[in-house]
Amino acid sequence: MSRIIKWASLTGICALMFSASFAVDIAICEDEEGNQSFHKSCPPGTFLVEEKKVSVGGNSSSDKFDLSKLNVVLYTIPVCETCEEVKIYLKSRDIPFAEKDVSKDLELQKELTEISGKLSVPVTVIGDEFVSGYDRVRIGNIIDSLVPPEE
């Protein structure tokens, strides 16, 4: 009898571990010009506006939709804080993306210029649309428009 109870308890705990969501702390930081960004902690030259707990995991429409179908490509260069912010945002939403470093690749520079009309990073390509710079709201809206609603 004791083994059955232990087995049932262990099975229940495992089920909870794999279905439970958890929260991460996100710092909303602002610079002197009022631009806000999201980090684990505020970088130099910014101050903390608000700290939020964001739920990660659990049951959501993104669990049912294969997010790799979004076909997200991020054009970057190695030392680019704004590029890092886009990466952090995409990772926070569990969005898989391909990163293309245009710093030393003339073909990628040409490809980027054809897409966005200029040689500037970051550029996030989501399906048939692109976003220059770090426009979290626009990136989020494009992603949300492509992910089917939960049934």
Protein backbone atom coordinates (compact mmCIF):
# COMPACT_ATOMS: atom_id res chain seq x y z
CA MET A 1 0.00 0.00 0.00
CA SER A 2 2.81 2.40 0.90
CA ARG A 3 4.50 1.89 -2.49
CA ILE A 4 1.27 2.69 -4.33
CA ILE A 5 0.86 5.96 -2.41
CA LYS A 6 4.50 6.96 -3.06
CA TRP A 7 4.13 6.08 -6.76
CA ALA A 8 0.91 8.12 -7.03
CA SER A 9 2.52 11.09 -5.25
CA LEU A 10 5.60 10.98 -7.47
CA THR A 11 3.45 10.72 -10.60
CA GLY A 12 1.36 13.69 -9.45
CA ILE A 13 4.42 15.82 -8.71
CA CYS A 14 5.93 15.02 -12.12
CA ALA A 15 2.67 15.94 -13.83
CA LEU A 16 2.60 19.27 -12.00
CA MET A 17 6.22 20.01 -12.86
CA PHE A 18 5.66 19.53 -16.58
CA SER A 19 2.37 21.41 -16.80
CA ALA A 20 2.98 24.25 -14.36
CA SER A 21 3.91 27.72 -15.44
CA PHE A 22 6.47 29.86 -13.67
CA ALA A 23 7.28 33.55 -13.50
CA VAL A 24 10.41 35.50 -14.33
CA ASP A 25 11.32 38.99 -13.12
CA ILE A 26 11.62 41.64 -15.84
CA ALA A 27 12.98 45.13 -15.19
CA ILE A 28 11.40 47.92 -17.22
CA CYS A 29 14.17 50.49 -17.65
CA GLU A 30 14.09 54.02 -19.06
CA ASP A 31 16.83 56.26 -20.42
CA GLU A 32 17.07 60.08 -20.25
CA GLU A 33 15.04 60.41 -23.48
CA GLY A 34 12.15 58.33 -22.15
CA ASN A 35 12.90 55.22 -24.22
CA GLN A 36 11.90 52.08 -22.35
CA SER A 37 13.55 48.68 -22.61
CA PHE A 38 13.28 45.34 -20.85
CA HIS A 39 16.16 43.59 -19.08
CA LYS A 40 17.02 41.34 -16.17
CA SER A 41 18.49 44.44 -14.51
CA CYS A 42 18.81 48.01 -15.77
CA PRO A 43 21.99 48.79 -17.73
CA PRO A 44 24.12 51.88 -16.99
CA GLY A 45 22.50 55.14 -18.08
CA THR A 46 18.97 53.90 -17.37
CA PHE A 47 16.77 53.76 -14.31
CA LEU A 48 14.18 51.28 -13.10
CA VAL A 49 10.60 52.29 -13.91
CA GLU A 50 8.87 49.11 -12.85
CA GLU A 51 9.60 45.49 -12.10
CA LYS A 52 7.16 42.85 -13.30
CA LYS A 53 6.72 39.13 -12.97
CA VAL A 54 5.94 37.57 -16.33
CA SER A 55 4.40 34.11 -16.54
CA VAL A 56 6.30 31.65 -18.68
CA GLY A 57 5.09 28.20 -19.65
CA GLY A 58 1.73 26.70 -18.86
CA ASN A 59 -1.06 26.35 -21.38
CA SER A 60 -1.25 29.05 -24.01
CA SER A 61 -2.01 29.27 -27.71
CA SER A 62 1.73 29.28 -28.41
CA ASP A 63 1.91 25.76 -26.88
CA LYS A 64 -0.39 24.51 -29.63
CA PHE A 65 1.06 26.49 -32.55
CA ASP A 66 4.49 25.61 -33.93
CA LEU A 67 6.23 28.98 -33.46
CA SER A 68 9.03 27.98 -35.84
CA LYS A 69 6.45 28.44 -38.62
CA LEU A 70 6.68 32.20 -38.04
CA ASN A 71 10.00 32.21 -39.93
CA VAL A 72 11.70 34.96 -37.90
CA VAL A 73 15.11 36.28 -39.01
CA LEU A 74 17.10 38.86 -37.05
CA TYR A 75 19.85 40.83 -38.84
CA THR A 76 22.51 41.95 -36.35
CA ILE A 77 26.13 42.93 -35.78
CA PRO A 78 28.28 41.68 -32.87
CA VAL A 79 28.33 44.79 -30.65
CA CYS A 80 24.76 46.09 -30.76
CA GLU A 81 22.77 46.71 -27.58
CA THR A 82 19.53 47.20 -29.50
CA CYS A 83 20.08 43.87 -31.28
CA GLU A 84 20.46 42.24 -27.86
CA GLU A 85 17.17 43.80 -26.71
CA VAL A 86 15.35 42.30 -29.71
CA LYS A 87 16.91 38.90 -28.92
CA ILE A 88 15.81 39.16 -25.27
CA TYR A 89 12.27 40.04 -26.34
CA LEU A 90 12.00 37.19 -28.86
CA LYS A 91 13.41 34.72 -26.33
CA SER A 92 10.98 35.97 -23.65
CA ARG A 93 8.14 35.01 -25.99
CA ASP A 94 9.79 31.68 -26.89
CA ILE A 95 9.99 32.75 -30.53
CA PRO A 96 12.67 30.81 -32.43
CA PHE A 97 14.70 32.96 -34.80
CA ALA A 98 17.66 32.76 -37.14
CA GLU A 99 20.34 35.37 -36.49
CA LYS A 100 22.29 36.76 -39.43
CA ASP A 101 25.47 38.72 -38.65
CA VAL A 102 25.91 41.28 -41.43
CA SER A 103 29.14 42.79 -40.08
CA LYS A 104 31.53 40.97 -42.44
CA ASP A 105 29.28 39.37 -45.06
CA LEU A 106 28.70 41.47 -48.19
CA GLU A 107 25.96 39.13 -49.47
CA LEU A 108 24.03 39.47 -46.20
CA GLN A 109 24.51 43.26 -46.32
CA LYS A 110 23.02 43.28 -49.83
CA GLU A 111 20.17 41.01 -48.66
CA LEU A 112 19.43 43.33 -45.71
CA THR A 113 19.48 46.43 -47.94
CA GLU A 114 17.04 44.78 -50.36
CA ILE A 115 14.67 43.96 -47.48
CA SER A 116 14.75 47.20 -45.49
CA GLY A 117 16.08 49.74 -47.98
CA LYS A 118 19.08 50.57 -45.80
CA LEU A 119 22.08 49.01 -44.11
CA SER A 120 21.07 49.39 -40.48
CA VAL A 121 20.55 46.89 -37.65
CA PRO A 122 18.66 45.41 -36.00
CA VAL A 123 16.09 44.39 -38.57
CA THR A 124 13.60 41.70 -37.60
CA VAL A 125 11.89 39.86 -40.45
CA ILE A 126 8.71 38.02 -39.48
CA GLY A 127 7.14 36.20 -42.40
CA ASP A 128 6.69 38.84 -45.10
CA GLU A 129 7.07 41.87 -42.81
CA PHE A 130 10.09 43.58 -41.30
CA VAL A 131 10.72 45.90 -38.37
CA SER A 132 13.73 48.23 -38.23
CA GLY A 133 15.18 48.90 -34.79
CA TYR A 134 13.62 47.67 -31.57
CA ASP A 135 9.89 48.33 -31.79
CA ARG A 136 8.60 45.82 -29.26
CA VAL A 137 4.95 46.73 -29.84
CA ARG A 138 5.16 46.34 -33.62
CA ILE A 139 7.11 43.07 -33.39
CA GLY A 140 4.57 41.76 -30.88
CA ASN A 141 1.61 42.83 -33.00
CA ILE A 142 3.01 41.08 -36.09
CA ILE A 143 3.67 37.89 -34.12
CA ASP A 144 0.22 38.02 -32.50
CA SER A 145 -1.44 38.49 -35.90
CA LEU A 146 0.28 35.34 -37.22
CA VAL A 147 -0.39 33.07 -34.23
CA PRO A 148 -3.88 31.59 -34.49
CA PRO A 149 -6.20 32.24 -31.53
CA GLU A 150 -6.66 29.49 -28.97
CA GLU A 151 -9.68 27.33 -29.69
